[in-house]
mmCIF file of C-alpha atoms in Angstrom:
data_model
loop_
_atom_site.group_PDB
_atom_site.id
_atom_site.type_symbol
_atom_site.label_atom_id
_atom_site.label_comp_id
_atom_site.label_asym_id
_atom_site.label_seq_id
_atom_site.Cartn_x
_atom_site.Cartn_y
_atom_site.Cartn_z
ATOM 1 C CA MET A 1 63.372 11.107 -10.200
ATOM 2 C CA ARG A 2 60.527 11.322 -14.093
ATOM 3 C CA LEU A 3 57.758 12.499 -14.293
ATOM 4 C CA TYR A 4 55.423 10.868 -15.672
ATOM 5 C CA LYS A 5 53.897 14.248 -17.721
ATOM 6 C CA TYR A 6 57.164 14.063 -19.498
ATOM 7 C CA ASP A 7 56.941 10.285 -20.161
ATOM 8 C CA PHE A 8 53.485 11.304 -21.585
ATOM 9 C CA VAL A 9 54.775 13.916 -24.460
ATOM 10 C CA ARG A 10 57.551 12.396 -24.817
ATOM 11 C CA ALA A 11 55.500 9.150 -26.046
ATOM 12 C CA ILE A 12 52.691 11.063 -28.377
ATOM 13 C CA ALA A 13 55.822 12.731 -29.886
ATOM 14 C CA ILE A 14 57.725 9.725 -30.729
ATOM 15 C CA MET A 15 54.269 8.406 -32.235
ATOM 16 C CA PHE A 16 54.170 12.004 -34.257
ATOM 17 C CA VAL A 17 57.198 11.154 -36.042
ATOM 18 C CA VAL A 18 56.565 7.361 -36.832
ATOM 19 C CA ALA A 19 53.342 8.469 -37.880
ATOM 20 C CA VAL A 20 54.121 11.715 -39.895
ATOM 21 C CA HIS A 21 56.687 9.405 -42.278
ATOM 22 C CA SER A 22 53.662 6.638 -42.078
ATOM 23 C CA LEU A 23 52.100 9.272 -43.841
ATOM 24 C CA TYR A 24 53.987 8.538 -47.304
ATOM 25 C CA PHE A 25 51.281 5.886 -48.435
ATOM 26 C CA VAL A 26 48.330 7.864 -48.275
ATOM 27 C CA ASN A 27 47.665 9.619 -52.235
ATOM 28 C CA SER A 28 48.053 12.954 -51.046
ATOM 29 C CA VAL A 29 47.578 14.242 -54.269
ATOM 30 C CA HIS A 30 43.995 12.898 -54.377
ATOM 31 C CA GLU A 31 41.380 15.451 -54.511
ATOM 32 C CA GLN A 32 39.761 14.177 -51.501
ATOM 33 C CA CYS A 33 42.926 13.319 -49.678
ATOM 34 C CA ALA A 34 44.939 16.367 -49.560
ATOM 35 C CA TYR A 35 43.615 18.228 -46.904
ATOM 36 C CA PRO A 36 42.946 15.857 -44.485
ATOM 37 C CA PHE A 37 46.642 14.794 -45.403
ATOM 38 C CA TYR A 38 47.547 18.622 -44.696
ATOM 39 C CA ALA A 39 45.841 18.335 -41.674
ATOM 40 C CA LEU A 40 47.034 15.236 -40.027
ATOM 41 C CA GLN A 41 50.677 16.186 -41.747
ATOM 42 C CA THR A 42 50.882 19.406 -39.614
ATOM 43 C CA ILE A 43 49.730 18.055 -36.561
ATOM 44 C CA PHE A 44 52.014 15.230 -36.536
ATOM 45 C CA PHE A 45 55.109 17.378 -37.862
ATOM 46 C CA THR A 46 54.507 19.526 -34.114
ATOM 47 C CA GLY A 47 56.146 16.143 -32.638
ATOM 48 C CA ASN A 48 59.885 17.619 -33.725
ATOM 49 C CA VAL A 49 58.638 20.986 -31.589
ATOM 50 C CA LEU A 50 57.404 18.639 -28.543
ATOM 51 C CA PHE A 51 61.157 17.352 -28.214
ATOM 52 C CA PHE A 52 62.913 20.532 -28.986
ATOM 53 C CA LEU A 53 60.356 21.834 -26.327
ATOM 54 C CA LEU A 54 61.435 18.907 -24.292
ATOM 55 C CA SER A 55 64.897 18.526 -24.972
ATOM 56 C CA GLY A 56 65.329 22.894 -23.647
ATOM 57 C CA LYS A 57 63.173 22.219 -20.670
ATOM 58 C CA PHE A 58 66.073 19.281 -19.319
ATOM 59 C CA ASN A 59 68.945 20.764 -20.902
ATOM 60 C CA LEU A 60 68.699 24.822 -20.116
ATOM 61 C CA ARG A 61 68.808 24.151 -16.447
ATOM 62 C CA GLU A 62 70.990 26.606 -14.637
ATOM 63 C CA LYS A 63 74.553 24.897 -13.716
ATOM 64 C CA LYS A 64 75.876 25.796 -10.729
ATOM 65 C CA ASP A 65 79.760 25.413 -10.711
ATOM 66 C CA ASP A 66 82.587 23.888 -12.773
ATOM 67 C CA ALA A 67 81.578 20.220 -11.393
ATOM 68 C CA ALA A 68 78.197 20.217 -12.812
ATOM 69 C CA VAL A 69 79.076 21.458 -16.278
ATOM 70 C CA LYS A 70 81.593 19.169 -16.734
ATOM 71 C CA LYS A 71 78.722 16.215 -15.915
ATOM 72 C CA PHE A 72 76.572 17.815 -17.970
ATOM 73 C CA TYR A 73 79.165 17.111 -21.224
ATOM 74 C CA TYR A 74 79.808 13.805 -20.180
ATOM 75 C CA ASN A 75 76.081 12.494 -20.139
ATOM 76 C CA LYS A 76 75.545 14.246 -23.193
ATOM 77 C CA ILE A 77 78.487 11.936 -24.532
ATOM 78 C CA ARG A 78 77.711 9.095 -23.191
ATOM 79 C CA ASN A 79 73.744 9.186 -23.950
ATOM 80 C CA ILE A 80 73.332 11.031 -27.170
ATOM 81 C CA VAL A 81 76.633 10.930 -28.733
ATOM 82 C CA VAL A 82 77.309 7.227 -27.944
ATOM 83 C CA PRO A 83 74.400 5.974 -29.533
ATOM 84 C CA ILE A 84 73.887 7.964 -32.411
ATOM 85 C CA VAL A 85 77.581 6.811 -33.496
ATOM 86 C CA ILE A 86 76.209 3.352 -32.650
ATOM 87 C CA PHE A 87 72.617 3.567 -34.930
ATOM 88 C CA PHE A 88 74.450 5.720 -37.726
ATOM 89 C CA PHE A 89 77.022 2.762 -38.048
ATOM 90 C CA ILE A 90 73.716 -0.002 -38.152
ATOM 91 C CA ARG A 91 71.915 2.218 -40.762
ATOM 92 C CA THR A 92 75.796 2.457 -42.797
ATOM 93 C CA LEU A 93 75.514 -1.032 -42.797
ATOM 94 C CA TYR A 94 71.803 -1.010 -43.468
ATOM 95 C CA ASP A 95 72.016 1.219 -46.966
ATOM 96 C CA LEU A 96 75.223 -0.380 -48.173
ATOM 97 C CA TYR A 97 73.786 -3.955 -47.753
ATOM 98 C CA PRO A 98 74.718 -5.943 -49.035
ATOM 99 C CA ASP A 99 77.384 -4.440 -50.813
ATOM 100 C CA TYR A 100 79.873 -5.125 -47.719
ATOM 101 C CA SER A 101 84.043 -4.178 -47.720
ATOM 102 C CA LEU A 102 85.793 -3.202 -44.900
ATOM 103 C CA GLY A 103 86.814 0.215 -46.462
ATOM 104 C CA LEU A 104 83.348 0.964 -47.986
ATOM 105 C CA VAL A 105 81.980 0.842 -44.594
ATOM 106 C CA VAL A 106 84.163 2.728 -43.248
ATOM 107 C CA LYS A 107 84.344 4.962 -45.821
ATOM 108 C CA THR A 108 80.770 5.378 -45.893
ATOM 109 C CA PHE A 109 80.299 5.604 -42.235
ATOM 110 C CA ILE A 110 82.628 8.536 -41.309
ATOM 111 C CA LYS A 111 80.824 10.741 -45.035
ATOM 112 C CA ASN A 112 77.488 9.137 -43.223
ATOM 113 C CA PHE A 113 78.185 10.910 -39.695
ATOM 114 C CA VAL A 114 79.984 13.989 -40.745
ATOM 115 C CA TYR A 115 77.655 15.279 -43.607
ATOM 116 C CA ASP A 116 74.997 12.667 -45.849
ATOM 117 C CA TYR A 117 72.740 12.089 -42.787
ATOM 118 C CA SER A 118 71.898 15.372 -41.748
ATOM 119 C CA HIS A 119 69.024 15.099 -44.985
ATOM 120 C CA ILE A 120 67.217 12.247 -43.867
ATOM 121 C CA GLU A 121 65.046 11.950 -40.743
ATOM 122 C CA TYR A 122 68.605 12.025 -38.824
ATOM 123 C CA TRP A 123 68.768 16.119 -39.085
ATOM 124 C CA PHE A 124 67.100 16.806 -35.699
ATOM 125 C CA MET A 125 70.360 15.061 -34.258
ATOM 126 C CA TYR A 126 72.925 17.295 -35.574
ATOM 127 C CA THR A 127 70.422 20.104 -34.802
ATOM 128 C CA LEU A 128 70.031 18.792 -31.460
ATOM 129 C CA VAL A 129 73.692 18.746 -30.279
ATOM 130 C CA GLY A 130 74.349 21.598 -31.747
ATOM 131 C CA PHE A 131 71.831 23.475 -29.234
ATOM 132 C CA LEU A 132 72.866 21.123 -26.969
ATOM 133 C CA LEU A 133 77.168 22.629 -26.685
ATOM 134 C CA VAL A 134 76.620 26.129 -25.958
ATOM 135 C CA ALA A 135 73.345 25.236 -23.925
ATOM 136 C CA PRO A 136 75.066 25.304 -20.390
ATOM 137 C CA PHE A 137 76.373 28.816 -21.039
ATOM 138 C CA LEU A 138 73.241 30.088 -22.384
ATOM 139 C CA SER A 139 70.975 28.679 -19.800
ATOM 140 C CA HIS A 140 72.356 31.426 -17.268
ATOM 141 C CA ALA A 141 70.156 34.341 -19.435
ATOM 142 C CA PHE A 142 67.169 31.952 -19.963
ATOM 143 C CA ALA A 143 67.204 30.491 -16.352
ATOM 144 C CA ARG A 144 66.507 34.417 -14.803
ATOM 145 C CA PHE A 145 64.121 35.389 -17.229
ATOM 146 C CA SER A 146 61.381 37.897 -15.710
ATOM 147 C CA LYS A 147 57.607 37.150 -16.716
ATOM 148 C CA PHE A 148 57.947 40.232 -18.895
ATOM 149 C CA GLU A 149 61.458 38.871 -20.809
ATOM 150 C CA LYS A 150 59.490 35.579 -20.970
ATOM 151 C CA LYS A 151 56.749 37.136 -22.928
ATOM 152 C CA LEU A 152 58.793 39.432 -24.779
ATOM 153 C CA PHE A 153 61.447 36.299 -25.556
ATOM 154 C CA VAL A 154 58.269 34.620 -27.373
ATOM 155 C CA GLY A 155 56.881 37.774 -28.798
ATOM 156 C CA ILE A 156 60.199 38.537 -30.906
ATOM 157 C CA GLY A 157 60.627 34.804 -31.981
ATOM 158 C CA LEU A 158 57.123 34.589 -33.024
ATOM 159 C CA GLY A 159 56.786 37.773 -34.655
ATOM 160 C CA TYR A 160 60.016 37.385 -36.758
ATOM 161 C CA HIS A 161 58.737 33.979 -37.967
ATOM 162 C CA LEU A 162 55.460 35.917 -39.327
ATOM 163 C CA VAL A 163 57.566 38.935 -41.071
ATOM 164 C CA LEU A 164 59.191 35.953 -42.192
ATOM 165 C CA LEU A 165 56.727 33.590 -43.389
ATOM 166 C CA ILE A 166 55.354 36.353 -45.062
ATOM 167 C CA ILE A 167 58.312 37.828 -46.774
ATOM 168 C CA SER A 168 59.344 34.642 -48.279
ATOM 169 C CA ASP A 169 55.813 33.898 -49.346
ATOM 170 C CA ALA A 170 55.830 37.045 -51.268
ATOM 171 C CA GLY A 171 59.029 35.279 -53.289
ATOM 172 C CA TYR A 172 61.637 37.859 -51.863
ATOM 173 C CA PRO A 173 64.571 37.167 -49.123
ATOM 174 C CA LEU A 174 64.048 38.245 -45.680
ATOM 175 C CA GLY A 175 67.429 40.173 -45.129
ATOM 176 C CA TRP A 176 66.956 40.926 -41.510
ATOM 177 C CA SER A 177 68.712 38.086 -39.420
ATOM 178 C CA TYR A 178 67.491 37.095 -35.729
ATOM 179 C CA LEU A 179 69.887 34.795 -33.674
ATOM 180 C CA PHE A 180 67.180 32.183 -32.380
ATOM 181 C CA PHE A 181 65.510 31.152 -35.966
ATOM 182 C CA GLY A 182 63.478 27.962 -36.995
ATOM 183 C CA PHE A 183 63.960 25.365 -34.031
ATOM 184 C CA SER A 184 66.876 27.076 -31.819
ATOM 185 C CA PHE A 185 63.549 29.150 -31.026
ATOM 186 C CA THR A 186 61.515 26.456 -29.800
ATOM 187 C CA PHE A 187 64.325 24.876 -27.931
ATOM 188 C CA PHE A 188 65.205 28.023 -25.963
ATOM 189 C CA ILE A 189 61.652 28.479 -24.830
ATOM 190 C CA GLY A 190 61.501 25.047 -23.684
ATOM 191 C CA GLY A 191 62.979 26.421 -20.456
ATOM 192 C CA PHE A 192 60.244 28.375 -19.780
ATOM 193 C CA ILE A 193 57.170 27.747 -21.653
ATOM 194 C CA GLU A 194 54.781 26.145 -19.071
ATOM 195 C CA ASP A 195 54.974 29.825 -17.000
ATOM 196 C CA LEU A 196 53.556 31.727 -19.487
ATOM 197 C CA PHE A 197 50.730 29.148 -19.141
ATOM 198 C CA GLU A 198 49.874 28.204 -15.342
ATOM 199 C CA THR A 199 46.478 29.948 -15.362
ATOM 200 C CA LYS A 200 43.722 27.969 -16.694
ATOM 201 C CA LYS A 201 42.331 31.336 -18.516
ATOM 202 C CA SER A 202 45.650 31.010 -20.377
ATOM 203 C CA ARG A 203 45.798 27.766 -21.097
ATOM 204 C CA CYS A 204 42.383 27.972 -22.800
ATOM 205 C CA GLY A 205 43.149 30.723 -24.849
ATOM 206 C CA LEU A 206 46.412 28.981 -25.825
ATOM 207 C CA ALA A 207 43.828 26.220 -26.869
ATOM 208 C CA LEU A 208 41.477 28.442 -28.988
ATOM 209 C CA ALA A 209 44.759 29.652 -30.552
ATOM 210 C CA SER A 210 46.332 26.469 -31.656
ATOM 211 C CA VAL A 211 43.013 25.154 -33.576
ATOM 212 C CA LEU A 212 42.860 28.582 -35.323
ATOM 213 C CA CYS A 213 46.601 28.510 -36.155
ATOM 214 C CA LEU A 214 45.497 24.984 -37.501
ATOM 215 C CA LEU A 215 43.043 26.242 -39.965
ATOM 216 C CA ALA A 216 45.259 29.062 -40.313
ATOM 217 C CA THR A 217 47.908 26.875 -41.953
ATOM 218 C CA MET A 218 45.052 24.735 -43.881
ATOM 219 C CA VAL A 219 44.012 27.883 -45.978
ATOM 220 C CA LEU A 220 47.842 29.027 -46.629
ATOM 221 C CA PHE A 221 47.801 25.433 -47.595
ATOM 222 C CA HIS A 222 45.073 25.722 -49.954
ATOM 223 C CA PHE A 223 46.729 28.590 -51.484
ATOM 224 C CA ASP A 224 49.563 26.920 -52.045
ATOM 225 C CA GLU A 225 51.350 28.805 -49.709
ATOM 226 C CA THR A 226 53.838 26.747 -48.215
ATOM 227 C CA GLY A 227 57.018 27.559 -47.434
ATOM 228 C CA GLY A 228 57.577 27.378 -43.442
ATOM 229 C CA LEU A 229 54.326 25.987 -43.028
ATOM 230 C CA GLN A 230 55.519 22.694 -40.843
ATOM 231 C CA ASP A 231 58.576 24.070 -39.600
ATOM 232 C CA SER A 232 59.337 27.706 -38.940
ATOM 233 C CA SER A 233 55.496 29.431 -39.290
ATOM 234 C CA PRO A 234 54.258 31.114 -35.864
ATOM 235 C CA PHE A 235 51.050 29.162 -36.919
ATOM 236 C CA TYR A 236 52.719 25.725 -36.387
ATOM 237 C CA THR A 237 54.949 26.981 -33.403
ATOM 238 C CA VAL A 238 52.011 28.168 -31.284
ATOM 239 C CA LEU A 239 50.260 24.812 -32.693
ATOM 240 C CA ALA A 240 52.714 22.765 -30.982
ATOM 241 C CA ILE A 241 53.246 25.241 -28.154
ATOM 242 C CA GLY A 242 49.032 23.936 -27.468
ATOM 243 C CA ILE A 243 49.660 20.486 -28.218
ATOM 244 C CA TYR A 244 52.254 19.940 -25.515
ATOM 245 C CA ILE A 245 51.162 22.171 -23.278
ATOM 246 C CA GLY A 246 47.927 20.524 -23.499
ATOM 247 C CA LEU A 247 48.953 16.451 -23.400
ATOM 248 C CA LEU A 248 51.479 18.079 -20.176
ATOM 249 C CA GLN A 249 47.971 18.520 -18.802
ATOM 250 C CA LEU A 250 46.202 15.746 -19.399
ATOM 251 C CA GLY A 251 49.554 13.726 -18.830
ATOM 252 C CA GLU A 252 49.755 15.183 -15.050
ATOM 253 C CA LYS A 253 45.480 14.293 -14.347
ATOM 254 C CA MET A 254 45.609 10.635 -16.188
ATOM 255 C CA LYS A 255 46.911 7.511 -14.300
ATOM 256 C CA PRO A 256 50.563 6.416 -15.013
ATOM 257 C CA SER A 257 50.439 3.798 -17.619
ATOM 258 C CA ARG A 258 54.069 1.305 -17.724
ATOM 259 C CA ALA A 259 53.820 0.868 -21.359
ATOM 260 C CA VAL A 260 53.824 4.549 -22.477
ATOM 261 C CA SER A 261 56.370 5.097 -20.009
ATOM 262 C CA PHE A 262 58.243 2.045 -21.371
ATOM 263 C CA ILE A 263 57.763 4.125 -24.665
ATOM 264 C CA ALA A 264 59.018 7.377 -23.449
ATOM 265 C CA LYS A 265 62.024 5.267 -22.213
ATOM 266 C CA HIS A 266 62.999 4.168 -25.948
ATOM 267 C CA SER A 267 61.474 6.747 -27.268
ATOM 268 C CA PHE A 268 65.118 8.026 -28.829
ATOM 269 C CA SER A 269 66.084 4.812 -30.020
ATOM 270 C CA ILE A 270 62.769 4.103 -32.214
ATOM 271 C CA TYR A 271 63.548 7.746 -34.046
ATOM 272 C CA LEU A 272 66.839 6.323 -34.710
ATOM 273 C CA VAL A 273 64.963 2.604 -35.720
ATOM 274 C CA HIS A 274 61.916 3.619 -37.372
ATOM 275 C CA MET A 275 62.788 4.233 -40.589
ATOM 276 C CA MET A 276 65.077 1.165 -41.277
ATOM 277 C CA ILE A 277 61.531 -0.675 -40.695
ATOM 278 C CA LEU A 278 59.277 1.727 -43.191
ATOM 279 C CA ILE A 279 61.594 1.543 -45.918
ATOM 280 C CA PRO A 280 60.938 -2.203 -46.230
ATOM 281 C CA LEU A 281 57.462 -1.649 -46.499
ATOM 282 C CA HIS A 282 57.114 1.024 -49.043
ATOM 283 C CA SER A 283 57.503 -2.123 -51.569
ATOM 284 C CA VAL A 284 54.963 -4.572 -49.557
ATOM 285 C CA ILE A 285 52.340 -1.921 -48.852
ATOM 286 C CA PRO A 286 50.687 -0.022 -52.027
ATOM 287 C CA VAL A 287 49.534 3.229 -52.145
ATOM 288 C CA MET A 288 45.851 3.002 -52.610
ATOM 289 C CA GLU A 289 43.566 5.442 -55.313
ATOM 290 C CA GLY A 290 41.433 8.156 -52.927
ATOM 291 C CA PRO A 291 40.529 7.817 -49.542
ATOM 292 C CA ILE A 292 40.815 4.188 -48.588
ATOM 293 C CA SER A 293 44.790 4.988 -49.064
ATOM 294 C CA PHE A 294 44.648 6.080 -45.221
ATOM 295 C CA LEU A 295 44.015 2.798 -44.436
ATOM 296 C CA GLY A 296 47.521 2.120 -45.985
ATOM 297 C CA PHE A 297 48.339 4.708 -43.359
ATOM 298 C CA LEU A 298 46.931 3.082 -40.469
ATOM 299 C CA GLY A 299 48.626 0.097 -41.478
ATOM 300 C CA ALA A 300 51.881 1.177 -41.839
ATOM 301 C CA PHE A 301 51.975 2.776 -38.551
ATOM 302 C CA ALA A 302 50.341 -0.139 -37.016
ATOM 303 C CA ILE A 303 53.356 -2.569 -38.554
ATOM 304 C CA ALA A 304 56.266 0.007 -37.710
ATOM 305 C CA PHE A 305 55.630 1.259 -34.548
ATOM 306 C CA PRO A 306 55.195 -1.636 -32.577
ATOM 307 C CA LEU A 307 58.321 -3.185 -34.451
ATOM 308 C CA SER A 308 60.359 -0.047 -34.081
ATOM 309 C CA LEU A 309 59.608 -0.090 -30.650
ATOM 310 C CA LEU A 310 60.624 -4.296 -30.214
ATOM 311 C CA LEU A 311 63.739 -3.018 -32.475
ATOM 312 C CA ALA A 312 65.076 -0.237 -30.317
ATOM 313 C CA PHE A 313 65.002 -2.353 -27.269
ATOM 314 C CA VAL A 314 66.815 -5.292 -28.325
ATOM 315 C CA LEU A 315 69.568 -2.809 -29.814
ATOM 316 C CA ASP A 316 69.236 -0.817 -26.033
ATOM 317 C CA LYS A 317 69.592 -3.598 -24.534
ATOM 318 C CA CYS A 318 71.934 -5.806 -26.476
ATOM 319 C CA VAL A 319 74.297 -2.595 -27.952
ATOM 320 C CA VAL A 320 73.583 0.664 -26.694
ATOM 321 C CA ASP A 321 74.035 -0.110 -22.837
ATOM 322 C CA PRO A 322 76.491 -2.366 -22.731
ATOM 323 C CA ALA A 323 78.711 0.346 -24.883
ATOM 324 C CA GLU A 324 77.354 3.003 -22.282
ATOM 325 C CA MET A 325 78.711 1.034 -19.572
ATOM 326 C CA LEU A 326 82.186 0.565 -21.683
ATOM 327 C CA PHE A 327 82.196 4.267 -22.290
ATOM 328 C CA ASP A 328 82.017 4.916 -18.498
ATOM 329 C CA LYS A 329 84.524 2.467 -17.740
ATOM 330 C CA LEU A 330 87.005 3.595 -20.039
ATOM 331 C CA PHE A 331 85.858 7.422 -18.606
ATOM 332 C CA LYS A 332 87.091 6.004 -15.802
ATOM 333 C CA ARG A 333 90.345 4.538 -16.093
ATOM 334 C CA PHE A 334 91.252 7.912 -18.186
ATOM 335 C CA LEU A 335 91.001 9.733 -14.768
ATOM 336 C CA GLU A 336 92.814 7.318 -12.650
ATOM 337 C CA LYS A 337 95.863 7.253 -15.508
ATOM 338 C CA ARG A 338 95.592 11.058 -15.518
ATOM 339 C CA LYS A 339 95.722 11.504 -11.777
ATOM 340 C CA ASN A 340 98.681 9.043 -11.390
ATOM 341 C CA THR A 341 100.214 10.888 -14.192
ATOM 342 C CA VAL A 342 99.563 14.404 -12.931
#
């Protein structure tokens, strides 16, 4: 059963993802645009953390037996790898247009799938799949953390990233490593982060810390200290956690919306197609001068998001869903043949 509050977070997160890429149309170098641009960019970039937190929440549940582990991996292949193959192939055709030949398409698709698409917005999938591969093993540990261990794990992670931010901005590489670096940290705290903010007092403190972290990020941008401010910075992480907890609280109180649940259901496909809508807009919507350029951002988002949702829905229904059902049939047939030969 789907819980609406998580659908609400998922819907907002995918809107943030499309919005941050729509900021391309803002004249960010203009003096009057710079700080509003950086503030919006920082907030919208938290969509990455929101998705990693959600992924950790639902994929770090402890598996009780071998059958549960097998089912976990089957579901990941069916619901994530199969759509990725489909959308990466579509994107390959999109990028190659109109230069098509069988050899070129196959060679480029393999190259894109193995490596090249890790450098575009699809980087998220390359990172997430790695976390999912180890999730069943590490879930045993994370599911049994005490309250103290949860706080300590978060504290160590934020502390490490703070030291990394300071050292890197000073121009020196940090030689000390940490296993749960970057988005792996946010993925693995996703399984328990809500437990740390169960009281109203703790949520109010987090809300205040989130505002202060946004302001701290803007100050650092002012002094051109930009390394990691929108991915591994502890200020960015705390801001994202604050938005995550706030959205969950809001989603729990509000009346469920079919539109929100519809967006959430197709959020994965929206993520995979939205740049194929935004890229052509680069030649249609000009980057205007000064603060009026924010109208270009609003216009791009107003066009890209509904079109991405529509395209995602059509592809899910016409391509992805049939492919997943075919995968189910082929796997069932494989098991039957294996059973007969044993």
